[in-house]
Amino acid sequence: MININNAVQFQHLIWDRSMKKAKVVVDATCGNGHDLLYLAKRAQKGCHLFGIDIQMKAINSSKELLKTNDIAPDVSLTFIHDSHDLALAHQLKDEVIDLMIFNLGYLPGSNHKVITKPHQTIDAIDKGLHKLSKSGVITIVAYPGTSEGKEEMQSLTSYLSDLEQKLYNVCHWHPMNQINNPPELFILQKR
């Protein structure tokens, strides 16, 4: 059973639906690879998954995790060592994306000073929105428990609130009775 007070788990409900038909999936912050592995195990034949991270340590951890698990041979994986905004602008400029995910903040177990930045995240989301297929989805888990995370979430909230309603459905999910500012989830869908 999925814990509905856990943003990371709750988004799996959205992913599971998207993965039934997804041909191109982008993990814009692949971290240690757990989200990418979840998606790869649910990918349909011919799906291409991209894992992006600014830290080579994250790319290597993700590659190792996926290598040690059974991934269907007809699912392809490409790793991109770059910031998500630049990767979407240059390496993924011609892709039509069905699902794109962001798990913001810092790499667990690593240097907490290397953290996602609001302007880069918003730029990456903006680029991703223009690449989304019809009914394509973006999920973003934000971490308001730190001052940097709170600033990033406030910037995201402001940016996403102004997206054109005729073009995108935008939702914000957050736990109501939890302490310590738990992660929050934003869900965007192209109409």
CSV table of C-alpha atoms in Angstrom, one decimal:
chain,number,residue,atom,x,y,z
A,1,MET,CA,0.0,0.0,0.0
A,2,ILE,CA,1.3,3.4,-0.9
A,3,ASN,CA,1.6,5.9,2.0
A,4,ILE,CA,-0.5,8.9,0.9
A,5,ASN,CA,1.6,11.1,3.3
A,6,ASN,CA,4.7,10.4,1.3
A,7,ALA,CA,5.1,12.6,-1.8
A,8,VAL,CA,7.7,10.2,-3.4
A,9,GLN,CA,5.4,7.2,-3.0
A,10,PHE,CA,2.2,9.1,-3.9
A,11,GLN,CA,3.6,10.2,-7.2
A,12,HIS,CA,3.9,6.5,-8.2
A,13,LEU,CA,0.1,6.5,-8.7
A,14,ILE,CA,0.6,9.1,-11.5
A,15,TRP,CA,3.7,7.3,-12.9
A,16,ASP,CA,2.0,3.9,-13.1
A,17,ARG,CA,-0.7,5.3,-15.3
A,18,SER,CA,1.7,7.3,-17.5
A,19,MET,CA,4.1,4.3,-18.0
A,20,LYS,CA,1.4,2.2,-19.7
A,21,LYS,CA,2.0,4.2,-22.9
A,22,ALA,CA,5.1,6.2,-22.4
A,23,LYS,CA,7.7,6.1,-25.1
A,24,VAL,CA,10.1,8.8,-23.8
A,25,VAL,CA,10.6,9.2,-20.0
A,26,VAL,CA,13.0,11.7,-18.4
A,27,ASP,CA,14.3,11.6,-14.8
A,28,ALA,CA,15.7,15.1,-14.7
A,29,THR,CA,17.4,14.5,-11.3
A,30,CYS,CA,18.3,10.8,-11.3
A,31,GLY,CA,20.2,10.9,-7.9
A,32,ASN,CA,20.9,7.4,-6.7
A,33,GLY,CA,18.6,5.9,-9.4
A,34,HIS,CA,15.7,4.6,-7.3
A,35,ASP,CA,13.1,6.6,-9.2
A,36,LEU,CA,14.7,5.6,-12.5
A,37,LEU,CA,14.6,2.0,-11.5
A,38,TYR,CA,11.0,2.2,-10.6
A,39,LEU,CA,10.2,3.7,-14.0
A,40,ALA,CA,12.4,1.2,-15.9
A,41,LYS,CA,10.7,-1.8,-14.3
A,42,ARG,CA,7.3,-0.4,-15.6
A,43,ALA,CA,8.5,0.7,-19.0
A,44,GLN,CA,6.8,-0.8,-22.0
A,45,LYS,CA,8.6,-2.3,-25.0
A,46,GLY,CA,10.4,0.4,-26.9
A,47,CYS,CA,10.4,3.0,-24.1
A,48,HIS,CA,13.5,5.2,-23.9
A,49,LEU,CA,14.5,6.5,-20.5
A,50,PHE,CA,16.9,9.3,-19.9
A,51,GLY,CA,18.6,9.9,-16.5
A,52,ILE,CA,20.1,13.4,-16.0
A,53,ASP,CA,22.2,14.5,-13.1
A,54,ILE,CA,24.8,17.2,-12.6
A,55,GLN,CA,26.9,14.9,-10.4
A,56,MET,CA,28.9,12.1,-11.9
A,57,LYS,CA,28.5,10.2,-8.6
A,58,ALA,CA,24.8,10.2,-9.1
A,59,ILE,CA,25.1,8.9,-12.7
A,60,ASN,CA,27.4,6.1,-11.6
A,61,SER,CA,25.2,5.1,-8.7
A,62,SER,CA,22.1,5.1,-11.0
A,63,LYS,CA,24.0,3.0,-13.7
A,64,GLU,CA,25.1,0.5,-11.0
A,65,LEU,CA,21.6,0.2,-9.5
A,66,LEU,CA,20.0,-0.4,-12.9
A,67,LYS,CA,22.7,-2.8,-14.0
A,68,THR,CA,22.1,-5.0,-10.9
A,69,ASN,CA,18.4,-5.2,-11.5
A,70,ASP,CA,16.5,-6.9,-14.3
A,71,ILE,CA,15.5,-4.3,-16.9
A,72,ALA,CA,13.8,-5.5,-20.1
A,73,PRO,CA,16.2,-5.7,-23.0
A,74,ASP,CA,13.8,-3.7,-25.2
A,75,VAL,CA,13.9,-0.7,-22.9
A,76,SER,CA,16.8,1.7,-23.6
A,77,LEU,CA,18.6,3.9,-21.1
A,78,THR,CA,20.7,7.0,-21.7
A,79,PHE,CA,22.5,8.9,-19.0
A,80,ILE,CA,23.3,12.6,-19.3
A,81,HIS,CA,25.9,14.2,-17.0
A,82,ASP,CA,24.7,17.8,-17.1
A,83,SER,CA,22.3,20.2,-15.3
A,84,HIS,CA,18.7,19.4,-16.2
A,85,ASP,CA,18.1,22.8,-17.9
A,86,LEU,CA,21.1,22.4,-20.2
A,87,ALA,CA,20.4,18.8,-20.9
A,88,LEU,CA,16.8,19.6,-22.0
A,89,ALA,CA,18.1,22.5,-24.1
A,90,HIS,CA,20.9,20.6,-25.9
A,91,GLN,CA,20.8,16.8,-25.6
A,92,LEU,CA,17.0,16.4,-25.5
A,93,LYS,CA,16.1,19.3,-27.8
A,94,ASP,CA,14.2,17.2,-30.3
A,95,GLU,CA,12.5,14.7,-27.9
A,96,VAL,CA,8.8,14.5,-27.3
A,97,ILE,CA,8.5,13.6,-23.6
A,98,ASP,CA,5.6,11.6,-22.2
A,99,LEU,CA,6.7,11.7,-18.5
A,100,MET,CA,9.3,13.8,-16.8
A,101,ILE,CA,10.2,13.7,-13.1
A,102,PHE,CA,12.1,15.9,-10.7
A,103,ASN,CA,13.2,15.0,-7.2
A,104,LEU,CA,14.7,18.3,-6.0
A,105,GLY,CA,17.2,19.1,-3.4
A,106,TYR,CA,20.6,17.3,-2.9
A,107,LEU,CA,21.9,13.9,-3.6
A,108,PRO,CA,21.2,11.7,-0.5
A,109,GLY,CA,24.4,10.7,1.2
A,110,SER,CA,26.4,13.4,-0.6
A,111,ASN,CA,27.5,17.0,-0.3
A,112,HIS,CA,24.5,19.1,0.8
A,113,LYS,CA,25.9,22.2,-0.8
A,114,VAL,CA,25.4,20.7,-4.3
A,115,ILE,CA,21.6,21.3,-4.5
A,116,THR,CA,19.1,22.1,-7.2
A,117,LYS,CA,18.7,25.8,-7.9
A,118,PRO,CA,15.3,27.5,-8.5
A,119,HIS,CA,16.2,29.3,-11.7
A,120,GLN,CA,17.7,26.1,-13.3
A,121,THR,CA,14.8,24.0,-12.1
A,122,ILE,CA,12.2,26.4,-13.5
A,123,ASP,CA,14.1,26.7,-16.8
A,124,ALA,CA,14.2,22.9,-17.1
A,125,ILE,CA,10.5,22.7,-16.3
A,126,ASP,CA,9.8,25.4,-18.9
A,127,LYS,CA,11.8,23.5,-21.5
A,128,GLY,CA,10.1,20.3,-20.6
A,129,LEU,CA,6.6,21.7,-20.9
A,130,HIS,CA,7.3,22.6,-24.5
A,131,LYS,CA,8.4,19.1,-25.2
A,132,LEU,CA,5.5,17.3,-23.5
A,133,SER,CA,3.3,15.0,-25.6
A,134,LYS,CA,-0.5,15.6,-25.4
A,135,SER,CA,-1.5,14.5,-21.9
A,136,GLY,CA,2.2,14.3,-21.0
A,137,VAL,CA,3.0,14.6,-17.3
A,138,ILE,CA,5.7,16.3,-15.1
A,139,THR,CA,6.0,15.5,-11.4
A,140,ILE,CA,8.1,17.5,-9.1
A,141,VAL,CA,8.9,16.6,-5.5
A,142,ALA,CA,10.1,19.7,-3.5
A,143,TYR,CA,11.6,19.7,-0.1
A,144,PRO,CA,10.6,22.8,2.0
A,145,GLY,CA,12.4,21.5,5.1
A,146,THR,CA,15.6,23.5,4.4
A,147,SER,CA,15.9,27.3,3.7
A,148,GLU,CA,17.1,26.5,0.1
A,149,GLY,CA,14.3,24.0,-0.4
A,150,LYS,CA,11.7,26.4,0.9
A,151,GLU,CA,13.0,29.1,-1.5
A,152,GLU,CA,12.9,26.7,-4.4
A,153,MET,CA,9.4,25.6,-3.6
A,154,GLN,CA,8.2,29.2,-3.3
A,155,SER,CA,9.7,30.0,-6.7
A,156,LEU,CA,8.0,26.9,-8.2
A,157,THR,CA,4.7,27.7,-6.7
A,158,SER,CA,4.8,31.2,-8.2
A,159,TYR,CA,5.9,30.0,-11.6
A,160,LEU,CA,3.5,27.1,-11.8
A,161,SER,CA,0.5,29.2,-10.6
A,162,ASP,CA,1.0,31.4,-13.7
A,163,LEU,CA,0.9,28.6,-16.3
A,164,GLU,CA,-1.9,29.0,-18.8
A,165,GLN,CA,-4.9,27.0,-17.7
A,166,LYS,CA,-5.9,26.3,-21.3
A,167,LEU,CA,-2.6,24.5,-21.9
A,168,TYR,CA,-1.8,22.8,-18.6
A,169,ASN,CA,-3.5,21.3,-15.6
A,170,VAL,CA,-1.4,22.0,-12.5
A,171,CYS,CA,-1.9,20.5,-9.0
A,172,HIS,CA,-0.1,20.9,-5.7
A,173,TRP,CA,-0.3,18.1,-3.2
A,174,HIS,CA,1.0,18.5,0.4
A,175,PRO,CA,0.4,16.7,3.7
A,176,MET,CA,-1.8,18.7,6.0
A,177,ASN,CA,-1.1,17.2,9.4
A,178,GLN,CA,2.6,16.4,9.2
A,179,ILE,CA,5.4,18.0,11.2
A,180,ASN,CA,8.9,19.2,9.9
A,181,ASN,CA,7.8,20.5,6.5
A,182,PRO,CA,7.6,17.1,4.6
A,183,PRO,CA,8.2,16.9,0.8
A,184,GLU,CA,5.4,18.3,-1.4
A,185,LEU,CA,4.4,17.2,-4.9
A,186,PHE,CA,3.5,19.3,-8.0
A,187,ILE,CA,1.8,17.5,-10.9
A,188,LEU,CA,1.6,19.1,-14.3
A,189,GLN,CA,-0.3,17.7,-17.3
A,190,LYS,CA,-0.4,19.1,-20.9
A,191,ARG,CA,-4.0,19.4,-22.1
